[in-house]
Short mmCIF file of C-alpha atoms in Angstrom, two decimals:
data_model
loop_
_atom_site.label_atom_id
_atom_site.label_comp_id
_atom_site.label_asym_id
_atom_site.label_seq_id
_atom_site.Cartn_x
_atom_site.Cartn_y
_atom_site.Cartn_z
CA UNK A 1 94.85 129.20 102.55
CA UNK A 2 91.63 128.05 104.88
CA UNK A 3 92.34 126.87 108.38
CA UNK A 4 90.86 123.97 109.73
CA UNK A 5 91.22 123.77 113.41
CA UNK A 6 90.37 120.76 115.99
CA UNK A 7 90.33 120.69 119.61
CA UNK A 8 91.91 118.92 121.63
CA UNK A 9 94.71 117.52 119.75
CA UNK A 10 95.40 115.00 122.02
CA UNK A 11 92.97 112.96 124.53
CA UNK A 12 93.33 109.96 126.97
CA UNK A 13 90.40 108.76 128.62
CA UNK A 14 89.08 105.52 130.46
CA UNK A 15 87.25 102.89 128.69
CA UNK A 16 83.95 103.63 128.80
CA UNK A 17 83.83 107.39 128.63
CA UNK A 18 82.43 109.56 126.04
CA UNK A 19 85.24 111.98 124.46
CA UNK A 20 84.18 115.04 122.10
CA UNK A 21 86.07 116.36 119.53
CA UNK A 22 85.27 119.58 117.73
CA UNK A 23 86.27 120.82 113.93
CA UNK A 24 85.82 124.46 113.10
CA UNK A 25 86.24 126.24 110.05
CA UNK A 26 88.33 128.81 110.83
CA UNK A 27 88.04 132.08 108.16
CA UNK A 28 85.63 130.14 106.16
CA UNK A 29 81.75 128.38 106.38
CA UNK A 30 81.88 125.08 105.25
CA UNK A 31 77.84 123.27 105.33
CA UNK A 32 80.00 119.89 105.00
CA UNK A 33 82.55 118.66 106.50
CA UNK A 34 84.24 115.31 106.49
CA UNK A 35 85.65 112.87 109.27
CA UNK A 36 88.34 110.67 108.69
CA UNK A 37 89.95 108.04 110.90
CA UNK A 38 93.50 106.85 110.47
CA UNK A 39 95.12 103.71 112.30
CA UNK A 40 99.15 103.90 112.68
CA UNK A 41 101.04 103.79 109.62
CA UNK A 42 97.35 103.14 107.55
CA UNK A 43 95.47 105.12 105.29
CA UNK A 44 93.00 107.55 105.89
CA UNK A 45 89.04 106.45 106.07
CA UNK A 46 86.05 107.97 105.36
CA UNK A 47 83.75 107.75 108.50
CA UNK A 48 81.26 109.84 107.81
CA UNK A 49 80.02 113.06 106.07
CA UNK A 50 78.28 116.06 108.30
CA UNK A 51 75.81 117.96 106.87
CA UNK A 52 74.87 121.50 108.82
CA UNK A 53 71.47 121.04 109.92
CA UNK A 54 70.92 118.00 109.00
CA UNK A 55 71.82 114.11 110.04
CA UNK A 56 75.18 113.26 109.35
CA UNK A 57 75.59 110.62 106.55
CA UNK A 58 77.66 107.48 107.72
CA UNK A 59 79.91 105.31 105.65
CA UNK A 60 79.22 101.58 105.57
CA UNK A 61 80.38 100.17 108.80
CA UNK A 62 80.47 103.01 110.76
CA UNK A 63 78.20 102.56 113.83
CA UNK A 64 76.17 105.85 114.22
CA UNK A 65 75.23 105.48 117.70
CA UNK A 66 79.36 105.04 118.55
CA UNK A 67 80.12 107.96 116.64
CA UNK A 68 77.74 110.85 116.99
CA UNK A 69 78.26 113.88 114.79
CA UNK A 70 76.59 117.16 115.03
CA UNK A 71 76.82 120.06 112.80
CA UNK A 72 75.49 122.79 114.35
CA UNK A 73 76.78 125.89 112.64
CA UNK A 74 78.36 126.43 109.60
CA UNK A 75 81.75 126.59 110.74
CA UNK A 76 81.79 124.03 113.67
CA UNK A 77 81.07 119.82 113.60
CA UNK A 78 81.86 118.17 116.58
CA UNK A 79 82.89 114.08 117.09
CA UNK A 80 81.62 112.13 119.99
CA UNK A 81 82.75 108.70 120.65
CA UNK A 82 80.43 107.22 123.07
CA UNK A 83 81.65 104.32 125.49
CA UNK A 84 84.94 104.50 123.97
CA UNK A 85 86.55 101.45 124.03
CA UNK A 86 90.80 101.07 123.50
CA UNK A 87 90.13 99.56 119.74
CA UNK A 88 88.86 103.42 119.36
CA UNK A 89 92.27 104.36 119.76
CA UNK A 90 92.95 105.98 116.60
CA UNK A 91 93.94 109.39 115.05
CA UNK A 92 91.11 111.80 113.88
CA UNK A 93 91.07 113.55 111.62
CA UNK A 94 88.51 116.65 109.64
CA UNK A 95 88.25 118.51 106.61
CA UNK A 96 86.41 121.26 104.76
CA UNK A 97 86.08 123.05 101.39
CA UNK A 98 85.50 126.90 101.57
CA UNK A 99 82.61 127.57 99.18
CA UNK A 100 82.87 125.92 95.39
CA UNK A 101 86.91 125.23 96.38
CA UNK A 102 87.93 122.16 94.89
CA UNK A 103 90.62 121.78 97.91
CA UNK A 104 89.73 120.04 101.08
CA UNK A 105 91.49 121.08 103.67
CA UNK A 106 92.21 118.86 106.82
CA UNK A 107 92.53 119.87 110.66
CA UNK A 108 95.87 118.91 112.40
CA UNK A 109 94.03 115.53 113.79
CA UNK A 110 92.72 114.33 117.19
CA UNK A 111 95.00 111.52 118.59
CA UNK A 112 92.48 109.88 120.75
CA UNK A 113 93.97 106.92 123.29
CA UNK A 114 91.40 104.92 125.49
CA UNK A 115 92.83 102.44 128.46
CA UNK B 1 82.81 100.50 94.94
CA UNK B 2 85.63 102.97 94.34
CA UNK B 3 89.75 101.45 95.41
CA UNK B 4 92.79 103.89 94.93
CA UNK B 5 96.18 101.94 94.64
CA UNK B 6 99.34 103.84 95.03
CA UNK B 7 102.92 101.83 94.32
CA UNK B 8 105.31 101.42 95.75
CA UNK B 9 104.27 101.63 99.14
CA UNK B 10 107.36 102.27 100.50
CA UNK B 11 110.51 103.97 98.52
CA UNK B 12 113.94 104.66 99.76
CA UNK B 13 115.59 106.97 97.51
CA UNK B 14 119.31 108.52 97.71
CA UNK B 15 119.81 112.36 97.35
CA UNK B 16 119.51 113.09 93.74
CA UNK B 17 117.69 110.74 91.97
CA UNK B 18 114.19 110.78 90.95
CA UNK B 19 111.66 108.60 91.47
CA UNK B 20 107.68 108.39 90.31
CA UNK B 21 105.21 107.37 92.35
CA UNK B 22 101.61 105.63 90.97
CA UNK B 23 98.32 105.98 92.44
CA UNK B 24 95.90 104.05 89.97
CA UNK B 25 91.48 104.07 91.04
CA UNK B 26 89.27 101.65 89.82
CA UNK B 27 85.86 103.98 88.68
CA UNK B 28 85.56 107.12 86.88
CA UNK B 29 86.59 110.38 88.28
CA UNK B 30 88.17 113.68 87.25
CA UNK B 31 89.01 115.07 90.71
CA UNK B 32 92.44 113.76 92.27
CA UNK B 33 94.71 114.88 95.26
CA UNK B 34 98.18 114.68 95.87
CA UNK B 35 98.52 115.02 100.10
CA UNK B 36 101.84 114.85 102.09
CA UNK B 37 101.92 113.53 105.97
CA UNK B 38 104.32 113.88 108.32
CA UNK B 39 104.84 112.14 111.62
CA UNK B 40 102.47 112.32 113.61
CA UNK B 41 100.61 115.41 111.77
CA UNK B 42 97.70 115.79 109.66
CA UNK B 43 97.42 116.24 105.61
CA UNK B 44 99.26 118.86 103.35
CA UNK B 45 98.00 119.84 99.88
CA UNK B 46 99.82 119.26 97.41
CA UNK B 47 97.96 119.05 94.13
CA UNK B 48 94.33 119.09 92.71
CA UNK B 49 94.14 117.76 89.75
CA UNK B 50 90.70 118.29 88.03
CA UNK B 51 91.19 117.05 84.20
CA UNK B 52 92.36 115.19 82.19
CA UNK B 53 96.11 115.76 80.73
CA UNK B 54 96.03 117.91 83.89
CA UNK B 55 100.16 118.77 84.81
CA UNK B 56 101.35 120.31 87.98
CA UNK B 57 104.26 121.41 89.19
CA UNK B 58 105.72 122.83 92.59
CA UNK B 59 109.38 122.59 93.79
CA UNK B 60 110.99 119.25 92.92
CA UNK B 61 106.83 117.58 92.83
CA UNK B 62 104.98 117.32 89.61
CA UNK B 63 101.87 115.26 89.48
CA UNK B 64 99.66 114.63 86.45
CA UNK B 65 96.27 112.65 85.64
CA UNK B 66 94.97 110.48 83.17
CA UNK B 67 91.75 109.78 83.90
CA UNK B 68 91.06 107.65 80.36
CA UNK B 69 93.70 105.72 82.48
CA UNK B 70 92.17 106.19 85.90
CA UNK B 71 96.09 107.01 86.42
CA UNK B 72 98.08 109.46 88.47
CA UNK B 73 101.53 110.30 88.76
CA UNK B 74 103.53 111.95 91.05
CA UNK B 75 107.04 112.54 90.02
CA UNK B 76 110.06 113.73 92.17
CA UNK B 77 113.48 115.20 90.86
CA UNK B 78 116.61 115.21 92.99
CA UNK B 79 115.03 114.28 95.83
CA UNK B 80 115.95 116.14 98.36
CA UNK B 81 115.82 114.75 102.70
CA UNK B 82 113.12 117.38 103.45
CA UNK B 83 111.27 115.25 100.68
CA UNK B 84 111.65 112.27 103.36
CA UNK B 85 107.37 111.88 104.29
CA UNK B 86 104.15 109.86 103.37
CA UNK B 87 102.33 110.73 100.15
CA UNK B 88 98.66 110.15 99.66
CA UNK B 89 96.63 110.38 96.14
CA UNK B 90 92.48 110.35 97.16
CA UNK B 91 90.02 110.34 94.35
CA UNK B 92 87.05 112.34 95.03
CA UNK B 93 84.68 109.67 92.97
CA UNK B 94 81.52 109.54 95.16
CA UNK B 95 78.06 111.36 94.00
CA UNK B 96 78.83 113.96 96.93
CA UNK B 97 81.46 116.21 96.24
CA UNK B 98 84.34 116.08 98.46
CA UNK B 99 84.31 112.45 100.05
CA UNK B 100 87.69 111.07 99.44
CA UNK B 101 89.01 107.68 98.63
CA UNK B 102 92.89 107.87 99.82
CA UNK B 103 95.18 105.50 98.63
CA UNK B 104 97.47 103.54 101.30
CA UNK B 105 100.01 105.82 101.12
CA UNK B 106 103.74 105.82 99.77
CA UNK B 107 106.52 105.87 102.86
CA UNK B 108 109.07 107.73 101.03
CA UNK B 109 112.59 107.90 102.70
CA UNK B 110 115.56 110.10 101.14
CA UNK B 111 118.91 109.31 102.26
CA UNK B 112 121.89 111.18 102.04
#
């Protein structure tokens, strides 16, 4: 199946800092992909959608200026979370579709802690 | 605005038995995921379901969809510990293809 990969897996930084997280598309190109955000034991939420070449679309609630995405290529999005603070503590998470593929796949997740 | 309820939110099942879990949505849709998460990991496909009276099957899994419904099932038969995992149903109902609605997941424990 399609590989979704995201780097680093795991990050601690000091509030305040900016921390990037990158999504590629491993064997496929993907123009969207999808960020999620997932609080212990919760469910999965949609942050925002990011379109390659184009502004990312954010989900109601989801600052844009916190969470800057950028799509530059077809087979890499990246994540920043500007001034993190420690209620940005949280697991992130990506996903694709190869082509017209009706399955998203998801990246193994970014566990992101901020003192 | 689009809501995906699974129950029970938390099953504890003994080696065995079998068990069905729900995941009902509130707005039209004919594209619905089964996912599996371990510990501390990310998502695992199980299922896409993409019509209606749509079956699957794989191992000791089967989900189905009824989307005159807006119901999914996901049934397990003698469960088995490696079964032991949260489950997920997400509804892809949005005018963009591919943003998902996840339910709030099913804890399912097998014991021995």
């Amino acid at each position: 199946g399609a590989v979704v990969s995201q780097h680093p897996s795991r990050v601690i930084c000091k509030s305040g800092t900016s921390v990037k997280i990158e999504c590629r598309s491993l064997d496929f190109q993907a123009t969207t992909m999808f960020w999620y955000r997932q609080f212990p034991k919760k469910s999965l939420m949609l942050m925002a959608t990011s379109n390659e070449g184009s502004k990312a679309t954010y989900e109601q609630g989801v600052e844009k200026d916190k969470f800057l995405i950028n799509h530059a290529s077809l087979t890499l999005s990246t994540l920043t979370v500007t001034s993190a603070h420690p209620e940005d503590s949280s697991f992130y998470i990506c996903s694709a579709a190869p082509g017209t593929s009706q399955t998203q796949y998801f990246g193994p997740g970014t566990r992101l802690l901020v003192l | 605005e689009l809501k995906v309820e699974q129950n029970p939110l938390f099953l504890s099942m003994q080696e065995g038995k079998n068990y069905t879990i729900y995941c009902n949505y509130s707005t039209t849709s004919d594209r619905l995921y089964w996912y599996r998460q371990d510990p501390g990991k990310s998502l695992e496909s199980l299922f896409v379901l993409l019509s209606n009276g749509a079956v699957k099957q794989e191992g000791r899994l089967m989900a189905s969809l009824d989307t005159k419904a807006r119901l999914s099932t996901l049934h397990i038969t003698a469960a088995v510990h490696d079964l032991s995992a949260t489950y997920f149903c997400a509804v892809d109902g949005g005018t963009s293809y591919g943003k998902l609605t996840f339910g709030q997941g099913t804890i399912l424990t097998v014991h021995p």
